[in-house]
Amino acid sequence: MNLALIALGALALIALLTVVTVIALRNGIVSSKNRVKRAWADVIAYQRRKLKVIPALEQGLEDHQAYEQGVLQEITALRTAVGRLQEGSVDVGQLKEVSQHSKALLTGLQVAVEAYPNLKTSELYAGWMRELSEAEENIAAAIVIFNASVHGFNDRIQLFPGNVVNSWFTRETTLDTFTDNEAQDEFEYQPRFRPQ
Amino acid sequence: MGHNQQLDTMLAQIRQTAEGAREEKDFDSIFATLREFRDAVGPIRYDNRSKWYVCAALAVLGGGFALAFFLNPALQRALDIVGYGILGALALALIVVLLVIAFANSSIGQISDLIFRKDVFFDNRLQEQDIEGRGRDMYEHLYEEFGEFRCRGDEDRYIERLIRGQWSGREHSFPYEHYVFHYVRVYYVPVTKKIGKTTITTMERRTQTLHRYGLLLDFPFAERLAVHSSGGDYDYPVRHEPTSEDFNRVFTTVADSEHAAVKFLKPAVVLEFLEMSRMFSGLNLEVGRNGRMNVAFSDSDSSRSSSIEDPDAFEAEVKSDLALPKLRRLMTFVETLKRYNDSNF
């Protein structure tokens, strides 16, 4: 009788521990996904913050008669691309487009500055460029944090026992990290990962 | 005059010169004196041979007396308490001579430390402040100002050293104070003793002397927030978690408002903190009232690799640029924080 009770108690304890573990794993996956979303929202927020510097830049270019059609076009293209980024859905493809326009704008600005030396020596211009460069650094850092969050999330849903819990309850799919294709193209070596 | 007496005189002389040194060039006469002594008198270390002979004599005498005393009951009865007194006196004399040997060369280390420390200050444009008798008051003041000093240690808490410096970075130049905080942790361990057939467990008091190192400077871009990873007690109502899981594993962020924390912890700053946590143990940062910043950590900076015993090697070390890599890294970190928090217009 006593033995049966002990066995029953042990079974109940194991069942309880299993339930608690499953709940913890499921909540871990959900909170990890939420962290990815927050990290993505940070990337967008810093992209938008960069846009706030641009009106001042436009005004500065006009004040110095450094009216470069190419630069102004890039500003418009960047605004449109950033506007397409949505906090609700993680879209690294769209982020790549924003990144390309940012680079093109910075190149265009450098060309404009070389052509207008009085703009180069302007204190205000130096301030914009510092602000723009800090915005770019913060975007790069936000992307690093976003990628780390995505790695953490992917590990949670791919590694045992998280993969079992994911297949039962959350049914999440792996997310893509943001990679800079231009930087990657400079390497001759390209790893070949087997699809999982 | 014997070797040791000449060494005493020479060390007293170079200590005086080192204490009065105002620039690295002032150490030149010290190295000249050291070399002169080495060539004319001998090695720059105390000759302890005679003390070792005394030690050996005391050990033989004590051992012989102990054998005779304990193996001969008649002698033991005759001498009684006096015998134990002689044994105790011999043991004490032996300990005293051994301690004299152990500490004989410590003054060489102390003078080397003095020269090295002053040269580090010269190379890094630092000025040691005279805080004699004010260390405890300074601690009390900092206790009121920063959470770093609260709930840390149990007794004997004071600022041991205070050094003033000026950082000239690429975008920001600012004065700062570097401090060494001394405190003692008291803890109790269970100790079991057997008295006859009874076993008694008592809690014995133990102490551990510890240090924290830190910087104090003005940071007019933020107020009342803390990012901490090791101890202290911070009285801020809002806890903020940035999106970086790695950051949150190491640091806790508290502030007066979520807005203040978000504004301060930009993504680039979060990554900078993570990098710092790999270099510094127990990193705590706080910006208190009126934008006063305290950055504290547990591990100190560089130490010397040679001493005045080898004047040539020591001179080469002193003449090199004695960088304080940790202090410099900390200053670039603070400059980065200023850069991301200031306004560019």
Coordinates of C-alpha atoms in Angstrom, one line a residue:
Chain A
M1 CA 0.0 0.0 0.0
N2 CA 2.7 2.4 1.1
L3 CA 4.9 1.5 -1.9
A4 CA 2.0 2.2 -4.3
L5 CA 1.4 5.6 -2.7
I6 CA 5.1 6.4 -3.0
A7 CA 5.1 5.4 -6.7
L8 CA 2.0 7.4 -7.3
G9 CA 3.5 10.4 -5.5
A10 CA 6.7 10.1 -7.6
L11 CA 4.6 10.0 -10.8
A12 CA 2.6 13.0 -9.8
L13 CA 5.9 14.9 -9.0
I14 CA 7.4 14.0 -12.4
A15 CA 4.2 15.0 -14.1
L16 CA 4.2 18.3 -12.2
L17 CA 7.9 19.0 -13.1
T18 CA 7.2 18.2 -16.8
V19 CA 4.2 20.6 -16.9
V20 CA 6.3 23.4 -15.2
T21 CA 9.2 22.8 -17.6
V22 CA 6.9 22.9 -20.6
I23 CA 5.3 26.1 -19.4
A24 CA 8.7 27.7 -18.8
L25 CA 10.0 26.6 -22.2
R26 CA 6.8 27.9 -24.0
N27 CA 7.0 31.2 -22.1
G28 CA 10.7 31.4 -23.0
I29 CA 10.0 31.1 -26.7
V30 CA 7.3 33.8 -26.5
S31 CA 9.4 36.2 -24.5
S32 CA 12.3 35.5 -26.9
K33 CA 10.1 36.4 -29.9
N34 CA 8.9 39.5 -28.1
R35 CA 12.6 40.5 -27.5
V36 CA 13.2 40.1 -31.3
K37 CA 10.3 42.3 -32.0
R38 CA 11.6 45.0 -29.5
A39 CA 15.0 44.8 -31.0
W40 CA 13.5 45.2 -34.5
A41 CA 11.5 48.2 -33.2
D42 CA 14.7 49.7 -32.0
V43 CA 16.3 49.3 -35.4
I44 CA 13.3 51.1 -37.0
A45 CA 13.3 53.8 -34.3
Y46 CA 17.0 54.6 -34.9
Q47 CA 16.4 54.6 -38.7
R48 CA 13.6 57.1 -38.2
R49 CA 15.8 59.2 -35.8
K50 CA 18.3 59.4 -38.6
L51 CA 15.6 60.9 -40.8
K52 CA 15.2 63.8 -38.3
V53 CA 18.7 65.0 -39.1
I54 CA 17.9 65.1 -42.8
P55 CA 15.7 68.3 -42.9
A56 CA 18.5 70.2 -41.3
L57 CA 20.9 68.7 -43.8
E58 CA 18.7 69.7 -46.7
Q59 CA 18.4 73.2 -45.4
G60 CA 22.2 73.4 -45.0
L61 CA 22.8 72.3 -48.5
E62 CA 20.4 74.9 -49.8
D63 CA 22.0 77.6 -47.6
H64 CA 25.4 76.8 -49.1
Q65 CA 23.9 76.6 -52.6
A66 CA 25.2 73.0 -52.7
Y67 CA 22.1 71.9 -54.5
E68 CA 22.9 68.5 -55.7
Q69 CA 20.1 66.7 -57.4
G70 CA 21.5 63.2 -56.7
V71 CA 21.7 63.9 -53.0
L72 CA 18.2 65.1 -52.7
Q73 CA 17.0 62.1 -54.7
E74 CA 18.7 59.8 -52.2
I75 CA 17.1 61.6 -49.3
T76 CA 13.7 61.0 -50.8
A77 CA 14.5 57.4 -51.5
L78 CA 15.8 56.9 -48.0
R79 CA 12.6 58.4 -46.5
T80 CA 10.4 56.2 -48.6
A81 CA 12.4 53.1 -47.7
V82 CA 12.4 53.9 -43.9
G83 CA 8.7 54.6 -44.2
R84 CA 8.1 51.0 -45.5
L85 CA 9.7 49.5 -42.4
Q86 CA 7.0 48.2 -40.1
E87 CA 7.4 47.5 -36.4
G88 CA 4.9 44.6 -36.4
S89 CA 6.7 42.5 -39.1
V90 CA 10.4 41.7 -39.2
D91 CA 11.5 42.4 -42.8
V92 CA 15.3 42.2 -43.2
G93 CA 14.9 42.6 -47.0
Q94 CA 13.4 46.0 -46.5
L95 CA 16.2 46.9 -44.0
K96 CA 18.8 46.0 -46.7
E97 CA 17.1 48.5 -49.0
V98 CA 17.3 51.2 -46.3
S99 CA 20.9 50.4 -45.7
Q100 CA 21.8 50.7 -49.4
H101 CA 20.1 54.1 -49.6
S102 CA 21.9 55.3 -46.4
K103 CA 25.2 54.4 -47.9
A104 CA 24.3 56.1 -51.2
L105 CA 23.3 59.3 -49.3
L106 CA 26.5 59.4 -47.3
T107 CA 28.6 58.9 -50.5
G108 CA 26.5 61.7 -52.2
L109 CA 27.1 64.0 -49.2
Q110 CA 30.8 63.4 -49.3
V111 CA 30.9 64.3 -53.0
A112 CA 28.8 67.5 -52.4
V113 CA 31.2 68.5 -49.6
E114 CA 34.2 68.1 -51.8
A115 CA 32.6 70.3 -54.4
Y116 CA 31.6 73.1 -51.9
P117 CA 34.6 73.8 -49.6
N118 CA 32.7 76.4 -47.6
L119 CA 30.2 73.7 -46.6
K120 CA 33.1 71.5 -45.4
T121 CA 34.3 74.2 -43.0
S122 CA 30.9 75.0 -41.7
E123 CA 30.5 74.3 -38.0
L124 CA 26.8 73.4 -38.5
Y125 CA 27.7 70.9 -41.2
A126 CA 30.2 69.2 -38.9
G127 CA 27.5 68.9 -36.3
W128 CA 25.1 67.3 -38.8
M129 CA 27.7 64.8 -40.0
R130 CA 28.5 63.9 -36.4
E131 CA 24.8 63.4 -35.7
L132 CA 24.4 61.3 -38.8
S133 CA 27.4 59.3 -38.0
E134 CA 26.2 58.6 -34.5
A135 CA 22.8 57.7 -35.8
E136 CA 24.5 55.2 -38.2
E137 CA 26.6 53.8 -35.3
N138 CA 23.4 53.4 -33.2
I139 CA 21.6 51.7 -36.1
A140 CA 24.6 49.3 -36.6
A141 CA 24.6 48.5 -32.8
A142 CA 20.8 48.0 -32.9
I143 CA 21.3 45.6 -35.8
V144 CA 23.9 43.7 -33.8
I145 CA 21.5 43.4 -30.8
F146 CA 18.7 42.4 -33.2
N147 CA 20.8 39.7 -34.7
A148 CA 21.8 38.4 -31.3
S149 CA 18.1 38.3 -30.3
V150 CA 17.3 36.4 -33.5
H151 CA 20.1 33.9 -32.8
G152 CA 18.7 33.4 -29.3
F153 CA 15.2 32.9 -30.6
N154 CA 16.3 30.5 -33.3
D155 CA 18.3 28.5 -30.7
R156 CA 15.2 28.2 -28.5
I157 CA 13.0 26.8 -31.2
Q158 CA 15.6 24.5 -32.7
L159 CA 17.3 23.0 -29.8
F160 CA 15.9 20.1 -27.7
P161 CA 13.6 20.3 -25.7
G162 CA 12.5 23.7 -27.0
N163 CA 11.9 22.3 -30.5
V164 CA 9.4 19.8 -29.1
V165 CA 7.5 22.4 -27.1
N166 CA 7.6 24.7 -30.2
S167 CA 6.1 22.0 -32.4
W168 CA 3.4 21.3 -29.9
F169 CA 2.4 24.8 -28.9
T170 CA 4.0 27.9 -30.4
R171 CA 4.8 26.6 -33.9
E172 CA 7.2 29.4 -34.6
T173 CA 9.6 29.4 -37.6
T174 CA 13.2 30.5 -37.6
L175 CA 13.9 34.2 -38.4
D176 CA 16.5 35.7 -40.7
T177 CA 19.3 37.8 -39.3
F178 CA 20.4 40.9 -41.1
T179 CA 23.6 40.5 -43.1
D180 CA 25.4 43.1 -45.0
N181 CA 25.8 41.6 -48.5
E182 CA 28.4 44.1 -49.7
A183 CA 30.7 43.2 -46.7
Q184 CA 30.0 39.5 -47.2
D185 CA 30.9 39.7 -50.9
E186 CA 34.4 40.9 -50.0
F187 CA 35.2 37.5 -48.5
E188 CA 36.2 34.8 -50.9
Y189 CA 35.1 32.1 -48.4
Q190 CA 31.4 31.4 -48.2
P191 CA 30.2 28.9 -45.7
R192 CA 27.7 26.3 -47.0
F193 CA 25.1 25.6 -44.4
R194 CA 22.9 22.6 -44.9
P195 CA 19.2 23.5 -44.7
Q196 CA 17.6 22.2 -41.5
Chain B
M1 CA 80.4 51.0 8.0
G2 CA 78.9 47.6 7.1
H3 CA 77.0 46.8 3.9
N4 CA 73.6 46.9 5.6
Q5 CA 74.2 50.3 7.3
Q6 CA 75.4 51.8 4.0
L7 CA 72.3 50.4 2.3
D8 CA 70.1 52.0 5.0
T9 CA 71.7 55.4 4.5
M10 CA 71.5 55.1 0.7
L11 CA 67.8 54.0 0.8
A12 CA 66.9 56.9 3.1
Q13 CA 68.5 59.3 0.7
I14 CA 66.7 58.0 -2.4
R15 CA 63.4 57.8 -0.6
Q16 CA 63.7 61.5 0.2
T17 CA 64.6 62.2 -3.4
A18 CA 61.7 60.1 -4.7
E19 CA 59.2 61.8 -2.4
G20 CA 60.2 65.2 -3.6
A21 CA 60.3 64.3 -7.3
R22 CA 58.2 66.6 -9.5
E23 CA 59.0 65.1 -12.9
E24 CA 60.5 62.0 -14.4
K25 CA 63.9 63.7 -14.8
D26 CA 64.2 63.9 -11.0
F27 CA 64.6 60.2 -10.8
D28 CA 67.9 60.4 -12.8
S29 CA 70.0 61.1 -9.6
I30 CA 68.3 58.1 -7.9
F31 CA 69.4 55.7 -10.7
A32 CA 73.0 57.2 -10.6
T33 CA 73.1 56.7 -6.8
L34 CA 71.8 53.1 -7.1
R35 CA 74.4 52.2 -9.8
E36 CA 77.2 53.9 -7.8
F37 CA 76.2 51.8 -4.7
R38 CA 76.0 48.6 -6.7
D39 CA 79.5 49.1 -8.2
A40 CA 81.2 50.4 -5.1
V41 CA 79.5 48.5 -2.2
G42 CA 77.6 45.5 -3.6
P43 CA 74.1 44.3 -4.4
I44 CA 71.2 46.4 -3.5
R45 CA 69.7 44.0 -0.9
Y46 CA 70.2 43.4 2.7
D47 CA 72.8 40.8 3.7
N48 CA 70.9 38.5 6.1
R49 CA 73.7 35.9 6.6
S50 CA 74.4 36.9 10.2
K51 CA 70.7 36.8 11.0
W52 CA 70.5 33.3 9.6
Y53 CA 73.4 32.2 11.8
V54 CA 71.6 33.6 14.8
C55 CA 68.5 31.7 13.7
A56 CA 70.4 28.4 13.4
A57 CA 72.0 29.0 16.8
L58 CA 68.7 29.7 18.4
A59 CA 67.1 26.6 16.8
V60 CA 70.0 24.3 17.9
L61 CA 69.9 25.8 21.4
G62 CA 66.2 25.6 21.7
G63 CA 66.1 22.0 20.3
G64 CA 68.9 20.9 22.6
F65 CA 67.3 22.5 25.7
A66 CA 63.9 21.1 24.8
L67 CA 65.3 17.5 24.5
A68 CA 67.2 17.8 27.8
F69 CA 64.2 19.4 29.6
F70 CA 61.6 16.9 28.5
L71 CA 63.7 13.8 28.6
N72 CA 65.2 14.5 32.0
P73 CA 62.5 14.5 34.8
A74 CA 64.9 15.7 37.4
L75 CA 65.8 18.8 35.4
Q76 CA 62.2 19.4 34.6
R77 CA 61.3 19.3 38.3
A78 CA 64.3 21.5 39.2
L79 CA 63.5 24.2 36.6
D80 CA 59.8 23.8 36.5
I81 CA 58.2 27.1 35.3
V82 CA 61.5 28.7 34.5
G83 CA 62.3 25.9 32.0
Y84 CA 59.1 26.6 30.1
G85 CA 60.0 30.3 30.3
I86 CA 63.4 29.6 28.7
L87 CA 61.8 27.6 26.0
G88 CA 59.2 30.3 25.3
A89 CA 61.9 33.0 25.2
L90 CA 64.0 31.0 22.7
A91 CA 61.0 30.4 20.4
L92 CA 60.0 34.0 20.6
A93 CA 63.6 35.1 19.8
L94 CA 63.6 32.8 16.8
I95 CA 60.3 34.2 15.5
V96 CA 61.5 37.8 15.9
V97 CA 64.7 37.1 13.9
L98 CA 62.7 35.3 11.2
L99 CA 60.4 38.3 11.0
V100 CA 63.3 40.7 10.7
I101 CA 64.7 38.6 7.8
A102 CA 61.3 38.5 6.1
F103 CA 60.8 42.3 6.3
A104 CA 64.4 43.3 5.8
N105 CA 64.0 43.7 2.0
S106 CA 60.5 45.1 2.2
S107 CA 61.8 48.7 2.3
I108 CA 63.4 48.1 -1.2
G109 CA 59.9 47.1 -2.5
Q110 CA 58.3 50.1 -0.9
I111 CA 60.8 52.6 -2.4
S112 CA 60.4 50.8 -5.8
D113 CA 56.6 51.2 -5.5
L114 CA 56.9 54.8 -4.6
I115 CA 59.1 55.6 -7.6
F116 CA 56.9 53.5 -9.9
R117 CA 53.6 55.1 -8.7
K118 CA 55.0 58.6 -9.0
D119 CA 56.2 57.9 -12.5
V120 CA 52.8 56.5 -13.5
F121 CA 51.3 59.8 -12.3
F122 CA 53.9 61.8 -14.3
D123 CA 53.3 59.7 -17.5
N124 CA 49.5 59.9 -17.2
R125 CA 49.4 63.5 -16.0
L126 CA 47.9 62.5 -12.6
Q127 CA 48.2 64.3 -9.3
E128 CA 47.9 62.5 -6.0
Q129 CA 45.8 64.5 -3.5
D130 CA 46.7 64.7 0.1
I131 CA 43.6 63.2 1.9
E132 CA 45.3 62.3 5.2
G133 CA 42.7 62.2 7.9
R134 CA 39.8 63.0 5.4
G135 CA 39.3 59.5 3.9
R136 CA 36.3 58.6 6.2
D137 CA 34.6 62.0 5.6
M138 CA 35.0 61.5 1.9
Y139 CA 33.4 58.1 2.1
E140 CA 30.5 59.5 4.1
H141 CA 29.9 62.1 1.5
L142 CA 30.1 59.6 -1.4
Y143 CA 27.8 57.2 0.6
E144 CA 25.1 60.0 0.4
E145 CA 25.7 60.6 -3.2
F146 CA 26.1 57.2 -4.9
G147 CA 24.6 53.7 -4.4
E148 CA 28.0 52.1 -5.1
F149 CA 29.1 52.9 -1.5
R150 CA 25.9 51.7 0.2
C151 CA 25.6 48.1 1.4
R152 CA 29.3 47.5 0.7
G153 CA 31.5 46.2 3.5
D154 CA 30.9 46.2 7.2
E155 CA 33.6 48.3 8.7
D156 CA 36.7 50.3 8.2
R157 CA 35.4 52.1 5.1
Y158 CA 37.3 55.0 3.8
I159 CA 38.8 56.5 0.6
E160 CA 42.4 55.4 0.6
R161 CA 43.7 57.4 -2.2
L162 CA 42.5 60.2 -4.5
I163 CA 44.2 61.1 -7.7
R164 CA 43.2 64.0 -10.0
G165 CA 43.7 63.8 -13.7
Q166 CA 42.7 65.5 -17.0
W167 CA 41.5 63.5 -20.0
S168 CA 42.0 65.0 -23.4
G169 CA 40.1 62.9 -25.9
R170 CA 39.2 63.4 -29.5
E171 CA 35.9 65.1 -28.9
H172 CA 35.8 65.8 -25.1
S173 CA 38.3 67.0 -22.5
F174 CA 37.4 66.9 -18.9
P175 CA 38.9 66.7 -15.4
Y176 CA 38.3 63.6 -13.3
E177 CA 39.2 62.0 -9.9
H178 CA 40.4 58.5 -9.6
Y179 CA 39.8 56.9 -6.1
V180 CA 40.7 53.8 -4.2
F181 CA 38.0 52.7 -1.8
H182 CA 39.0 50.5 1.2
Y183 CA 36.5 48.4 3.0
V184 CA 36.4 45.3 5.2
R185 CA 33.8 42.5 4.9
V186 CA 33.0 40.7 8.1
Y187 CA 31.7 37.1 7.9
Y188 CA 31.3 34.1 10.2
V189 CA 32.3 30.5 9.6
P190 CA 31.3 27.5 11.7
V191 CA 34.3 26.0 13.6
T192 CA 34.1 22.7 15.3
K193 CA 36.3 22.0 18.3
K194 CA 36.6 18.8 20.3
I195 CA 37.1 19.3 24.1
G196 CA 37.4 16.0 25.8
K197 CA 34.5 13.9 24.6
T198 CA 32.4 16.9 23.7
T199 CA 32.3 18.5 20.3
I200 CA 31.4 22.2 20.2
T201 CA 30.6 24.2 17.1
T202 CA 31.0 27.9 17.3
M203 CA 30.7 30.7 14.8
E204 CA 34.1 32.4 14.4
R205 CA 34.4 36.0 13.1
R206 CA 36.6 36.5 10.0
T207 CA 37.4 39.6 8.0
Q208 CA 38.4 40.3 4.4
T209 CA 40.0 43.5 3.3
L210 CA 38.8 44.6 -0.1
H211 CA 39.2 47.5 -2.5
R212 CA 37.1 49.1 -5.2
Y213 CA 38.5 51.5 -7.8
G214 CA 36.6 54.2 -9.6
L215 CA 36.2 57.5 -11.3
L216 CA 34.3 60.7 -10.4
L217 CA 33.5 63.2 -13.0
D218 CA 30.8 65.6 -14.3
F219 CA 28.3 64.2 -16.8
P220 CA 25.8 66.9 -17.5
F221 CA 23.8 64.9 -20.0
A222 CA 21.9 62.7 -17.6
E223 CA 20.7 62.5 -14.0
R224 CA 19.7 59.9 -11.5
L225 CA 20.3 56.5 -13.2
A226 CA 22.5 53.5 -12.6
V227 CA 23.8 50.6 -14.6
H228 CA 25.3 48.1 -12.2
S229 CA 26.6 44.6 -12.1
S230 CA 28.1 44.2 -8.6
G231 CA 26.7 45.2 -5.3
G232 CA 25.7 48.6 -4.0
D233 CA 22.2 49.9 -3.3
Y234 CA 20.5 52.1 -5.8
D235 CA 17.4 54.0 -4.9
Y236 CA 15.7 54.6 -8.3
P237 CA 12.0 53.6 -8.9
V238 CA 12.1 52.3 -12.5
R239 CA 13.9 49.2 -13.7
H240 CA 14.6 49.2 -17.4
E241 CA 15.7 46.3 -19.6
P242 CA 17.2 47.0 -23.0
T243 CA 16.6 44.4 -25.8
S244 CA 20.1 42.9 -25.4
E245 CA 19.8 39.6 -23.5
D246 CA 23.6 39.5 -23.0
F247 CA 23.5 43.0 -21.4
N248 CA 20.6 42.1 -19.1
R249 CA 22.4 39.0 -18.0
V250 CA 25.3 41.2 -16.7
F251 CA 23.8 44.5 -15.9
T252 CA 20.8 45.9 -14.1
T253 CA 19.5 49.3 -15.1
V254 CA 17.5 51.5 -12.8
A255 CA 16.5 55.2 -13.3
D256 CA 14.1 57.9 -12.2
S257 CA 12.1 57.3 -15.4
E258 CA 12.0 54.9 -18.3
H259 CA 12.6 57.8 -20.7
A260 CA 15.9 58.7 -18.9
A261 CA 17.1 55.1 -19.1
V262 CA 16.2 54.7 -22.8
K263 CA 17.8 58.1 -23.7
F264 CA 21.0 57.1 -22.0
L265 CA 21.2 53.4 -23.1
K266 CA 21.4 53.8 -26.8
P267 CA 22.2 50.6 -28.7
A268 CA 25.9 51.7 -29.2
V269 CA 26.1 52.4 -25.5
V270 CA 24.7 49.0 -24.7
L271 CA 27.4 47.3 -26.8
E272 CA 30.1 49.5 -25.2
F273 CA 28.9 48.4 -21.8
L274 CA 29.1 44.7 -22.9
E275 CA 32.7 45.2 -24.1
M276 CA 33.6 46.9 -20.8
S277 CA 32.2 44.0 -18.8
R278 CA 34.7 41.7 -20.5
M279 CA 37.6 44.0 -19.3
F280 CA 36.4 45.1 -15.9
S281 CA 35.0 43.0 -13.1
G282 CA 32.1 44.3 -11.1
L283 CA 31.5 47.4 -13.2
N284 CA 29.0 49.8 -11.8
L285 CA 28.1 53.2 -13.3
E286 CA 25.8 55.8 -11.8
V287 CA 24.9 59.4 -12.7
G288 CA 23.6 61.0 -9.5
R289 CA 22.1 64.3 -8.7
N290 CA 23.4 67.3 -10.6
G291 CA 25.0 65.1 -13.3
R292 CA 27.8 63.7 -11.2
M293 CA 29.1 60.4 -12.5
N294 CA 30.7 57.5 -10.6
V295 CA 32.2 54.5 -12.5
A296 CA 33.5 51.8 -10.2
F297 CA 35.1 48.4 -10.7
S298 CA 37.0 45.7 -8.7
D299 CA 40.3 45.2 -10.4
S300 CA 43.2 47.6 -10.3
D301 CA 45.6 48.6 -13.0
S302 CA 49.2 47.7 -13.9
S303 CA 52.1 46.8 -11.5
R304 CA 55.8 47.0 -11.8
S305 CA 57.9 44.1 -13.1
S306 CA 61.3 45.2 -11.7
S307 CA 62.7 47.0 -8.7
I308 CA 65.6 49.2 -7.5
E309 CA 67.5 46.0 -6.9
D310 CA 68.2 46.0 -10.6
P311 CA 68.8 49.7 -11.4
D312 CA 69.2 49.3 -15.1
A313 CA 66.1 47.3 -15.7
F314 CA 64.1 49.5 -13.3
E315 CA 65.3 52.7 -15.0
A316 CA 64.3 51.3 -18.4
E317 CA 60.8 50.5 -17.0
V318 CA 60.4 53.9 -15.4
K319 CA 61.7 55.7 -18.5
S320 CA 59.1 53.9 -20.7
D321 CA 55.6 55.3 -21.1
L322 CA 53.9 53.7 -18.1
A323 CA 50.4 53.4 -19.5
L324 CA 47.5 52.6 -17.3
P325 CA 45.5 50.6 -19.9
K326 CA 42.5 50.1 -17.8
L327 CA 42.3 53.8 -16.8
R328 CA 42.7 54.8 -20.4
R329 CA 40.0 52.3 -21.6
L330 CA 37.7 53.6 -18.9
M331 CA 38.3 57.2 -20.0
T332 CA 37.5 56.3 -23.7
F333 CA 34.4 54.5 -22.4
V334 CA 33.3 57.7 -20.6
E335 CA 34.1 59.8 -23.6
T336 CA 32.0 57.5 -25.7
L337 CA 29.1 57.9 -23.3
K338 CA 29.5 61.7 -23.5
R339 CA 29.6 61.5 -27.3
Y340 CA 26.3 59.6 -27.5
N341 CA 24.6 61.8 -25.0
D342 CA 25.7 65.3 -25.9
S343 CA 24.1 67.4 -28.6
N344 CA 26.0 68.0 -31.8
F345 CA 24.5 71.4 -32.4

